[in-house]
Short mmCIF file of C-alpha atoms in Angstrom, two decimals:
data_model
loop_
_atom_site.label_atom_id
_atom_site.label_comp_id
_atom_site.label_asym_id
_atom_site.label_seq_id
_atom_site.Cartn_x
_atom_site.Cartn_y
_atom_site.Cartn_z
CA MET A 619 184.28 230.52 162.06
CA LYS A 620 181.32 230.99 164.38
CA SER A 621 183.65 230.46 167.33
CA LEU A 622 185.85 233.34 166.19
CA VAL A 623 182.93 235.76 166.02
CA ILE A 624 181.75 234.60 169.46
CA LYS A 625 185.26 235.14 170.83
CA ASP A 626 185.39 238.69 169.47
CA ILE A 627 181.93 239.50 170.84
CA PHE A 628 183.01 238.23 174.28
CA MET A 629 186.10 240.44 174.07
CA LEU A 630 183.99 243.45 173.15
CA GLN A 631 181.47 242.95 175.95
CA LYS A 632 182.91 245.75 178.06
CA ALA A 633 182.93 248.04 175.05
CA PHE A 634 179.27 247.22 174.36
CA LYS A 635 178.39 248.36 177.86
CA MET A 636 180.29 251.54 177.14
CA ILE A 637 178.13 252.09 174.05
CA LEU A 638 174.95 251.91 176.10
CA VAL A 639 176.33 254.58 178.42
CA LEU A 640 177.41 256.63 175.40
CA VAL A 641 173.96 256.41 173.77
CA ALA A 642 172.24 257.38 177.01
CA PHE A 643 174.65 260.30 177.41
CA TYR A 644 174.08 261.35 173.83
CA ILE A 645 170.30 261.31 174.22
CA VAL A 646 170.53 263.42 177.39
CA ILE A 647 172.78 265.96 175.63
CA PHE A 648 170.41 265.97 172.71
CA LEU A 649 167.33 266.53 174.86
CA LEU A 650 169.08 269.37 176.68
CA THR A 651 170.54 271.12 173.65
CA GLY A 652 168.58 269.88 170.67
CA ALA A 653 171.86 269.11 168.88
CA SER A 654 172.13 267.67 165.39
CA ALA A 655 171.20 264.17 164.36
CA ALA A 656 174.67 262.63 164.33
CA LEU A 657 173.91 259.50 166.38
CA PRO A 658 173.94 257.11 163.39
CA MET A 659 177.33 258.49 162.32
CA VAL A 660 178.72 258.05 165.83
CA MET A 661 177.48 254.46 165.84
CA ALA A 662 178.99 253.82 162.41
CA ILE A 663 182.36 255.18 163.56
CA LEU A 664 182.26 252.91 166.61
CA ALA A 665 181.51 249.96 164.34
CA VAL A 666 184.72 250.78 162.47
CA THR A 667 186.86 251.23 165.59
CA PHE A 668 185.62 248.19 167.57
CA PRO A 669 186.98 245.55 165.19
CA ILE A 670 190.36 247.30 165.38
CA SER A 671 190.31 246.72 169.15
CA THR A 672 189.79 243.01 168.55
CA PHE A 673 192.87 243.03 166.30
CA SER A 674 194.86 244.67 169.12
CA TYR A 675 193.73 242.01 171.60
CA ASP A 676 194.49 239.24 169.10
CA GLU A 677 198.00 240.56 168.55
CA ALA A 678 198.68 240.90 172.28
CA ASN A 679 197.33 237.41 173.03
CA LYS A 680 198.90 235.75 169.98
CA TRP A 681 195.41 234.57 169.17
CA ASP A 682 195.92 233.87 165.47
CA ARG A 683 198.76 231.46 166.17
CA TYR A 684 196.54 229.60 168.62
CA ALA A 685 193.48 229.55 166.35
CA LEU A 686 195.53 228.36 163.37
CA SER A 687 197.02 225.58 165.51
CA GLY A 688 193.44 224.46 166.05
CA PRO A 689 190.95 223.37 163.43
CA LEU A 690 190.74 226.76 161.72
CA VAL A 691 192.34 227.75 158.44
CA ARG A 692 193.41 231.22 157.37
CA GLU A 693 190.29 231.84 155.30
CA ASP A 694 188.16 231.25 158.44
CA ILE A 695 190.06 233.89 160.38
CA VAL A 696 189.74 236.59 157.72
CA ARG A 697 186.12 235.71 156.92
CA ALA A 698 185.19 235.87 160.62
CA LYS A 699 186.64 239.39 160.97
CA TYR A 700 184.63 240.61 157.98
CA LEU A 701 181.52 238.97 159.40
CA LEU A 702 182.14 240.66 162.76
CA CYS A 703 182.45 244.02 160.99
CA LEU A 704 179.14 243.49 159.19
CA LEU A 705 177.44 242.40 162.41
CA LEU A 706 178.69 245.45 164.29
CA MET A 707 177.52 247.69 161.47
CA ALA A 708 174.09 246.02 161.60
CA VAL A 709 173.93 246.80 165.33
CA ALA A 710 175.02 250.39 164.58
CA LEU A 711 172.22 250.61 162.03
CA ILE A 712 169.59 249.41 164.50
CA ILE A 713 170.75 251.65 167.36
CA GLY A 714 171.22 254.60 165.00
CA PHE A 715 167.77 254.23 163.49
CA ILE A 716 165.88 253.65 166.74
CA GLY A 717 167.85 256.35 168.59
CA LEU A 718 167.35 258.94 165.89
CA THR A 719 163.63 258.13 165.60
CA ILE A 720 163.15 258.50 169.36
CA MET A 721 165.11 261.76 169.49
CA ASN A 722 163.20 263.08 166.52
CA PHE A 723 159.92 262.27 168.30
CA PHE A 724 160.86 264.14 171.47
CA SER A 725 162.67 267.04 169.85
CA ALA A 726 161.01 270.44 169.70
CA THR A 727 163.51 271.87 167.22
CA VAL A 728 164.16 268.99 164.82
CA ASP A 729 161.41 267.42 162.78
CA LEU A 730 162.71 264.89 160.30
CA SER A 731 160.53 262.85 157.96
CA LEU A 732 160.96 259.05 157.92
CA THR A 733 162.66 259.36 154.53
CA GLU A 734 165.15 261.85 155.96
CA ILE A 735 165.86 259.59 158.94
CA LEU A 736 166.41 256.63 156.63
CA LEU A 737 168.66 258.75 154.42
CA ILE A 738 170.81 259.90 157.35
CA VAL A 739 171.05 256.37 158.78
CA SER A 740 171.80 254.66 155.48
CA ILE A 741 174.44 257.19 154.43
CA SER A 742 176.13 256.91 157.85
CA ILE A 743 176.16 253.12 157.74
CA LEU A 744 177.32 252.94 154.14
CA LEU A 745 180.14 255.38 154.86
CA GLY A 746 181.01 253.24 157.88
CA LEU A 747 181.14 250.14 155.68
CA CYS A 748 183.42 252.00 153.26
CA GLY A 749 185.65 252.81 156.23
CA GLN A 750 185.78 249.15 157.29
CA ALA A 751 186.55 248.04 153.74
CA ILE A 752 189.48 250.46 153.58
CA ILE A 753 190.87 249.88 157.05
CA LEU A 754 190.79 246.04 157.23
CA PRO A 755 193.46 245.33 154.60
CA ILE A 756 195.59 248.10 156.12
CA ILE A 757 195.40 246.39 159.53
CA TYR A 758 196.21 243.01 158.01
CA LYS A 759 199.24 244.56 156.36
CA LEU A 760 200.50 246.89 159.09
CA GLY A 761 198.98 245.62 162.34
CA ALA A 762 196.37 247.16 164.62
CA GLU A 763 198.43 249.99 166.06
CA LYS A 764 199.55 251.47 162.76
CA GLY A 765 196.08 250.69 161.38
CA ARG A 766 194.59 252.98 164.03
CA MET A 767 196.65 255.89 162.67
CA PHE A 768 195.33 255.21 159.21
CA LEU A 769 191.81 255.08 160.57
CA ILE A 770 192.00 258.76 161.46
CA ALA A 771 193.10 259.49 157.90
CA VAL A 772 190.32 257.28 156.51
CA MET A 773 187.73 259.08 158.62
CA MET A 774 189.00 262.43 157.45
CA ILE A 775 188.36 261.54 153.79
CA PRO A 776 184.53 261.95 153.80
CA ILE A 777 184.68 264.93 156.18
CA LEU A 778 187.28 266.74 154.08
CA THR A 779 185.39 265.87 150.89
CA ILE A 780 182.22 267.45 152.26
CA ILE A 781 184.06 270.54 153.57
CA LEU A 782 185.93 271.04 150.29
CA PHE A 783 182.78 270.40 148.30
CA ASN A 784 180.85 273.00 150.29
CA ARG A 785 183.58 275.58 149.94
CA PHE A 786 184.73 275.18 146.39
CA ALA A 787 182.05 273.40 144.39
CA ASP A 788 180.05 275.22 141.76
CA PRO A 789 176.63 276.33 143.18
CA GLU A 790 174.84 274.55 140.34
CA LEU A 791 176.67 271.34 141.13
CA LYS A 792 175.72 271.72 144.80
CA GLN A 793 172.12 272.27 143.79
CA PHE A 794 172.26 269.20 141.59
CA PHE A 795 173.59 267.10 144.48
CA SER A 796 171.08 268.34 147.03
CA ASN A 797 168.24 267.71 144.56
CA ASN A 798 169.46 264.19 143.96
CA LEU A 799 170.62 263.33 147.49
CA HIS A 800 168.31 260.34 147.63
CA PHE A 801 170.36 258.70 144.86
CA PHE A 802 173.47 258.92 146.99
CA PRO A 803 172.77 255.78 149.07
CA PHE A 804 172.29 253.71 145.91
CA ILE A 805 175.63 254.81 144.51
CA LEU A 806 177.19 254.09 147.90
CA ILE A 807 175.61 250.62 148.03
CA ILE A 808 177.27 249.67 144.75
CA LEU A 809 180.58 251.14 145.94
CA VAL A 810 180.33 249.33 149.28
CA ILE A 811 179.58 245.91 147.77
CA ALA A 812 182.41 246.19 145.25
CA GLY A 813 184.75 247.69 147.85
CA TYR A 814 183.99 245.04 150.45
CA ALA A 815 184.60 242.20 147.99
CA LEU A 816 187.88 243.74 146.88
CA SER A 817 188.89 244.49 150.46
CA TYR A 818 188.26 240.87 151.50
CA LYS A 819 190.35 239.56 148.61
CA ILE A 820 193.25 241.87 149.45
CA SER A 821 193.10 241.03 153.18
CA LEU A 822 193.02 237.31 152.44
CA ARG A 823 195.99 237.58 150.11
CA ILE A 824 197.98 239.47 152.77
CA TYR A 825 196.98 237.01 155.51
CA MET A 826 197.81 233.91 153.46
CA GLY A 827 201.43 235.04 153.24
CA LYS A 828 201.78 235.74 156.96
CA GLU A 829 203.79 233.64 159.39
CA PHE A 830 203.01 233.20 163.07
CA MET B 1063 198.53 205.14 158.53
CA ASP B 1064 200.83 203.85 161.28
CA THR B 1065 202.86 207.00 161.30
CA ALA B 1066 201.75 209.90 163.45
CA ILE B 1067 204.45 212.33 162.34
CA GLU B 1068 206.67 212.09 159.31
CA VAL B 1069 209.09 214.91 158.56
CA LYS B 1070 211.42 214.65 155.57
CA GLY B 1071 214.15 217.16 154.74
CA LEU B 1072 212.51 220.13 156.45
CA SER B 1073 214.40 223.36 155.86
CA LYS B 1074 213.52 226.91 156.74
CA HIS B 1075 215.86 229.86 156.44
CA TYR B 1076 215.70 233.09 158.39
CA SER B 1077 218.36 235.74 158.47
CA GLY B 1078 220.57 234.59 161.34
CA PHE B 1079 219.04 231.14 161.79
CA SER B 1080 218.32 228.16 159.58
CA LEU B 1081 216.55 224.92 160.16
CA GLN B 1082 218.41 222.49 157.93
CA ASP B 1083 217.29 219.20 156.54
CA ILE B 1084 215.36 217.97 159.58
CA SER B 1085 213.90 214.48 159.22
CA PHE B 1086 212.22 212.33 161.83
CA CYS B 1087 209.38 209.94 162.21
CA LEU B 1088 207.09 209.09 165.11
CA PRO B 1089 204.91 205.98 164.99
CA ARG B 1090 201.45 205.98 166.52
CA GLY B 1091 201.58 204.89 170.11
CA GLY B 1092 204.83 206.79 170.70
CA ILE B 1093 205.90 209.78 172.73
CA MET B 1094 208.67 211.75 171.12
CA GLY B 1095 210.86 213.88 173.34
CA PHE B 1096 212.00 216.80 171.25
CA ILE B 1097 215.13 218.24 172.79
CA GLY B 1098 217.68 220.93 172.12
CA ALA B 1099 219.10 224.07 173.69
CA ASN B 1100 217.25 227.40 173.50
CA GLY B 1101 217.24 228.62 169.92
CA ALA B 1102 217.98 225.14 168.54
CA GLY B 1103 214.87 225.28 166.33
CA LYS B 1104 212.34 223.25 168.33
CA THR B 1105 209.57 225.83 168.25
CA THR B 1106 210.28 226.61 164.58
CA THR B 1107 209.90 222.90 163.79
CA ILE B 1108 206.61 222.72 165.71
CA LYS B 1109 205.38 225.84 163.90
CA ALA B 1110 206.29 224.18 160.61
CA LEU B 1111 204.32 221.06 161.60
CA LEU B 1112 201.33 223.27 162.35
CA ASN B 1113 201.62 225.19 159.07
CA LEU B 1114 202.09 228.42 160.99
CA ILE B 1115 205.14 229.19 158.89
CA ASN B 1116 205.98 228.56 155.26
CA ILE B 1117 208.83 226.15 154.69
CA ASP B 1118 211.57 226.39 152.11
CA SER B 1119 211.73 222.67 151.43
CA GLY B 1120 210.71 219.35 152.85
CA GLU B 1121 207.61 217.30 153.41
CA ILE B 1122 205.48 217.06 156.53
CA ASN B 1123 202.76 214.49 157.12
CA LEU B 1124 200.64 214.30 160.26
CA LEU B 1125 198.37 211.28 160.83
CA GLY B 1126 198.68 210.44 157.15
CA HIS B 1127 197.67 213.93 155.94
CA MET B 1128 199.59 216.89 154.63
CA ARG B 1129 200.15 219.55 157.28
CA GLY B 1130 197.54 222.30 157.35
CA GLU B 1131 194.67 220.16 156.05
CA LYS B 1132 191.48 220.86 157.95
CA GLU B 1133 190.83 217.15 158.42
CA VAL B 1134 194.07 216.65 160.35
CA LYS B 1135 193.80 219.94 162.27
CA GLN B 1136 190.65 218.62 163.95
CA LYS B 1137 192.66 215.70 165.32
CA LEU B 1138 195.48 217.73 166.84
CA GLY B 1139 195.78 218.88 170.41
CA VAL B 1140 198.27 221.71 170.60
CA VAL B 1141 199.84 223.54 173.52
CA LEU B 1142 202.38 226.20 172.59
CA ASP B 1143 204.91 227.91 174.83
CA GLU B 1144 202.82 231.04 175.41
CA ASN B 1145 199.26 230.48 176.54
CA ASN B 1146 197.67 233.91 176.42
CA ALA B 1147 195.01 233.23 173.80
CA TYR B 1148 192.12 233.59 176.25
CA ASP B 1149 193.53 236.39 178.40
CA ASN B 1150 190.63 238.73 177.72
CA LEU B 1151 187.96 236.11 178.33
CA SER B 1152 186.49 234.45 181.38
CA PHE B 1153 187.01 230.74 182.01
CA ASN B 1154 183.48 229.88 180.85
CA GLN B 1155 183.74 232.07 177.79
CA ALA B 1156 186.97 230.30 176.81
CA ALA B 1157 185.24 226.93 177.15
CA ARG B 1158 182.31 228.20 175.10
CA VAL B 1159 184.59 229.37 172.27
CA GLU B 1160 186.44 226.03 172.26
CA SER B 1161 183.27 223.96 172.26
CA THR B 1162 182.05 225.91 169.23
CA MET B 1163 185.40 225.65 167.51
CA ARG B 1164 185.97 221.91 167.94
CA ALA B 1165 183.74 219.42 166.20
CA ASP B 1166 184.68 216.63 168.63
CA TRP B 1167 184.42 218.66 171.83
CA ASP B 1168 183.40 216.43 174.74
CA ASP B 1169 181.94 218.46 177.58
CA THR B 1170 182.04 215.55 180.04
CA LEU B 1171 185.73 215.06 179.31
CA TRP B 1172 186.30 218.79 179.72
CA GLN B 1173 184.60 218.81 183.11
CA TYR B 1174 186.68 215.78 184.07
CA TYR B 1175 189.96 217.58 183.34
CA VAL B 1176 188.77 220.81 184.98
CA LYS B 1177 188.20 218.83 188.16
CA ARG B 1178 191.34 216.75 187.85
CA PHE B 1179 193.59 219.79 187.23
CA GLN B 1180 191.70 221.85 189.84
CA LEU B 1181 191.14 224.72 187.45
CA PRO B 1182 189.44 227.68 189.16
CA ALA B 1183 186.39 228.36 187.00
CA ARG B 1184 185.49 231.61 188.72
CA GLN B 1185 188.85 233.24 188.16
CA LYS B 1186 189.61 235.23 185.01
CA VAL B 1187 192.03 233.48 182.67
CA GLN B 1188 194.26 236.56 182.74
CA GLU B 1189 194.72 236.12 186.49
CA TYR B 1190 195.89 232.51 186.20
CA SER B 1191 199.51 231.77 187.04
CA ARG B 1192 201.75 230.47 184.25
CA GLY B 1193 201.37 226.90 185.48
CA MET B 1194 197.61 227.25 185.81
CA LYS B 1195 197.37 228.54 182.24
CA MET B 1196 199.43 225.60 181.09
CA LYS B 1197 197.00 223.22 182.79
CA LEU B 1198 194.05 225.04 181.26
CA PHE B 1199 195.45 224.72 177.76
CA ILE B 1200 196.38 221.08 178.24
CA ALA B 1201 192.79 220.45 179.39
CA LEU B 1202 191.47 222.34 176.34
CA ALA B 1203 193.78 220.33 174.08
CA LEU B 1204 192.57 217.03 175.54
CA ALA B 1205 188.86 217.83 175.73
CA HIS B 1206 188.23 217.44 172.02
CA LYS B 1207 189.64 213.92 171.92
CA PRO B 1208 192.70 214.53 169.71
CA GLN B 1209 194.81 211.76 168.23
CA LEU B 1210 198.08 213.64 168.20
CA LEU B 1211 199.33 216.02 170.87
CA LEU B 1212 201.94 218.61 169.93
CA LEU B 1213 203.25 220.14 173.13
CA ASP B 1214 205.88 222.85 173.38
CA GLU B 1215 207.37 222.88 176.89
CA PRO B 1216 204.16 221.62 178.52
CA THR B 1217 205.62 220.93 181.94
CA SER B 1218 207.52 224.17 182.41
CA GLY B 1219 205.95 226.35 185.09
CA LEU B 1220 204.34 223.39 186.83
CA ASP B 1221 205.25 222.33 190.34
CA PRO B 1222 206.75 218.81 190.73
CA LEU B 1223 203.43 217.29 191.84
CA MET B 1224 201.55 218.73 188.90
CA ARG B 1225 204.35 217.75 186.54
CA GLU B 1226 204.04 214.19 187.73
CA GLU B 1227 200.27 214.40 187.24
CA MET B 1228 200.73 215.68 183.69
CA LEU B 1229 203.11 212.86 182.87
CA SER B 1230 200.44 210.40 184.04
CA VAL B 1231 197.89 212.16 181.83
CA PHE B 1232 200.21 211.84 178.83
CA THR B 1233 200.90 208.19 179.62
CA GLU B 1234 197.15 207.51 179.86
CA PHE B 1235 196.61 209.33 176.56
CA ILE B 1236 199.09 207.05 174.85
CA GLN B 1237 197.33 203.90 176.04
CA ASP B 1238 195.26 204.20 172.89
CA LYS B 1239 197.74 202.95 170.33
CA GLN B 1240 196.32 205.23 167.65
CA HIS B 1241 197.50 208.23 169.64
CA ALA B 1242 200.93 209.90 169.72
CA ILE B 1243 202.65 212.83 171.42
CA LEU B 1244 205.44 215.15 170.37
CA LEU B 1245 206.73 216.86 173.45
CA SER B 1246 209.45 219.46 173.43
CA SER B 1247 210.95 219.96 176.85
CA HIS B 1248 213.93 221.31 178.71
CA ILE B 1249 213.04 219.11 181.65
CA THR B 1250 214.73 216.05 180.29
CA SER B 1251 213.99 213.99 183.41
CA ASP B 1252 210.35 214.04 182.25
CA LEU B 1253 211.44 212.57 178.95
CA ASP B 1254 213.53 209.92 180.72
CA LYS B 1255 210.28 208.81 182.32
CA ILE B 1256 207.83 208.81 179.44
CA ALA B 1257 209.47 209.27 176.03
CA THR B 1258 209.62 206.33 173.65
CA HIS B 1259 211.61 208.28 171.06
CA VAL B 1260 214.07 211.13 171.27
CA THR B 1261 214.88 213.71 168.61
CA PHE B 1262 217.75 216.04 169.35
CA ILE B 1263 218.39 219.16 167.32
CA HIS B 1264 221.16 221.68 167.75
CA GLU B 1265 221.63 225.01 165.96
CA GLY B 1266 218.96 224.07 163.43
CA ARG B 1267 220.45 220.68 162.57
CA LEU B 1268 219.31 217.22 163.46
CA ILE B 1269 221.78 215.43 165.73
CA PHE B 1270 219.81 212.22 166.10
CA SER B 1271 216.30 210.84 166.15
CA ARG B 1272 215.97 207.36 167.63
CA ALA B 1273 213.91 205.09 169.81
CA LYS B 1274 214.82 205.82 173.41
CA SER B 1275 215.30 202.12 174.16
CA ASP B 1276 217.97 201.95 171.44
CA ILE B 1277 219.76 204.94 172.90
CA MET B 1278 219.61 203.57 176.42
CA GLU B 1279 220.89 200.18 175.26
CA ASP B 1280 223.67 201.37 172.98
CA TRP B 1281 224.89 204.59 174.51
CA ARG B 1282 226.98 204.56 177.63
CA LEU B 1283 229.27 206.82 179.55
CA THR B 1284 232.78 205.73 180.29
CA CYS B 1285 235.60 207.37 182.25
CA CYS B 1286 239.17 206.61 181.27
CA ALA B 1287 242.74 207.89 181.07
CA LYS B 1288 244.20 209.42 177.91
CA ALA B 1289 245.94 206.20 176.94
CA GLU B 1290 242.64 204.30 176.90
CA PHE B 1291 240.79 207.19 175.27
CA ASP B 1292 243.24 207.12 172.38
CA LYS B 1293 242.41 203.46 171.84
CA ILE B 1294 238.67 204.12 171.39
CA PRO B 1295 237.90 204.14 167.65
CA GLN B 1296 236.42 207.49 166.50
CA GLU B 1297 233.23 205.89 165.18
CA PHE B 1298 232.19 205.02 168.75
CA ILE B 1299 232.63 208.51 170.22
CA PHE B 1300 229.55 210.73 170.29
CA ALA B 1301 231.12 213.38 172.52
CA TYR B 1302 233.70 213.64 175.28
CA ARG B 1303 234.99 215.87 178.02
CA ASN B 1304 238.59 216.21 179.01
CA SER B 1305 239.35 217.25 182.60
CA SER B 1306 242.17 216.89 185.10
CA PHE B 1307 240.59 213.60 186.20
CA GLY B 1308 240.81 212.13 182.73
CA TYR B 1309 238.34 211.63 179.93
CA GLU B 1310 234.58 211.25 180.19
CA VAL B 1311 233.37 209.76 176.95
CA LEU B 1312 229.83 209.25 175.69
CA VAL B 1313 230.05 206.27 173.41
CA LYS B 1314 227.69 204.78 170.85
CA ASP B 1315 227.33 201.03 170.32
CA SER B 1316 228.78 200.32 173.74
CA LEU B 1317 228.18 196.55 173.54
CA ARG B 1318 230.46 196.22 170.54
CA LEU B 1319 233.01 198.60 172.10
CA ALA B 1320 233.04 196.47 175.27
CA GLN B 1321 234.18 193.53 173.15
CA ILE B 1322 237.02 195.58 171.68
CA LEU B 1323 238.08 197.25 174.93
CA PRO B 1324 236.84 195.00 177.78
CA GLN B 1325 238.77 197.02 180.36
CA LEU B 1326 236.36 199.98 180.01
CA ALA B 1327 233.57 200.34 182.61
CA PHE B 1328 230.30 201.71 181.31
CA ASN B 1329 227.57 203.67 183.09
CA ASN B 1330 224.01 204.36 182.03
CA VAL B 1331 223.35 207.75 180.55
CA SER B 1332 220.38 210.09 180.83
CA ILE B 1333 218.94 212.28 178.08
CA GLU B 1334 220.21 215.34 179.90
CA GLU B 1335 223.76 213.98 179.94
CA ILE B 1336 223.56 213.29 176.22
CA MET B 1337 222.44 216.87 175.61
CA LEU B 1338 225.06 218.38 177.89
CA PHE B 1339 227.84 216.26 176.46
CA PHE B 1340 226.95 217.28 172.98
CA VAL B 1341 226.51 220.99 173.67
CA HIS B 1342 229.38 221.52 176.13
CA GLY B 1343 231.70 218.62 175.36
CA GLN B 1344 233.90 218.03 172.37
CA ARG B 1345 232.15 216.23 169.61
CA GLY B 1346 233.37 212.94 168.36
CA TYR B 1347 231.28 212.82 165.23
CA GLU B 1348 232.94 215.79 163.53
#
């Protein structure tokens, strides 16, 4: 299983370099404009899209057929993809946290407390994990290309929810949510753990029935 | 534990193609040439051996284990017809992934094959020619000291010198009598040289699976006129061709037939001729 994660990391090497450029670009933009603190969210979105790229490569290279001809069993393949997703999200968390802290330090317009930074980072990462949990079984069922289409839909869910909530929700309800925002990550954590476990089970079931 | 491959009654149905009741057996120490025209079901059979596809019925044992068991998968060296698995990786990265994946990876052996096959380590795998990729994957398959090699068209795309080299590698591999090779190939002259057993499938059905020495001893080609052809009992005829020059007949059990019809002259037959006679000729067994 370790070999599979290593293989995916090798495949993503070019993309990792791209991230570094992206982060540098983002920081420059931020320093010039003082834009919002969306870096952790950008990182989380990348951590959802990168594994999909590895699926595309695997499909093009007929990797699964090769790996399953070797000493690996189907559980290894699925488990390794989930592990890769978690690893990428951990990297997103680290970059998001450090980046946001640095930007916050240099910014003249934004002054976030450590709690606020942690809140922004944790919500971004947890939403990213939700995204992974939703998209992985879809990719296993439909393949990487169709999965990419669904990804856009999956990403729209939290954005639309927030927009609709802001527009239509009762002001008291809004007040209640903004007063209790710090509880949000804890609810998300429970959702993510349950969702990830369920997602893994569904993906495995789909993959076990596949032929190569 | 003397059997490397044992397939009993393997069937797999797709819409438009079925693999029907395939059975064969390869002892350790043997090289099985797995032959058949395109679309005969060779790759499907190999996929079934590797547990890459579900089967509708039948039983498959490799090295004394059920197919798909992790224990047996460690002992297999597999080269499939398309070798693109490491296209997005460098040569060294591919080796690194393999060495992590395989419990019995032997780096010295790997380096030996890299040198022997003249694999360019600085070139990206994606840039390798088809033949070069084939060599790379054969080297990868050998470097973890497998007991059973399953090779789908391993010599296609190789130049004659390299093909010869590969045949020597396979022959060396089989010197250990615990080892065995299943080798599907269109290049039947390769099988004439190294195969100990031949399994022939056509349109998803098994035509025969026998030791090559038996085939070479028993099966012969004879040319005769219609009058003589009519005298040959049906049970001896595997396949025949009828042309303006007379009949060309591929016969089974030629020694016994020679006693019955001593006037017939027999010639040796190659695996390719057997295949061609069966596919293009008229079949005697039906």
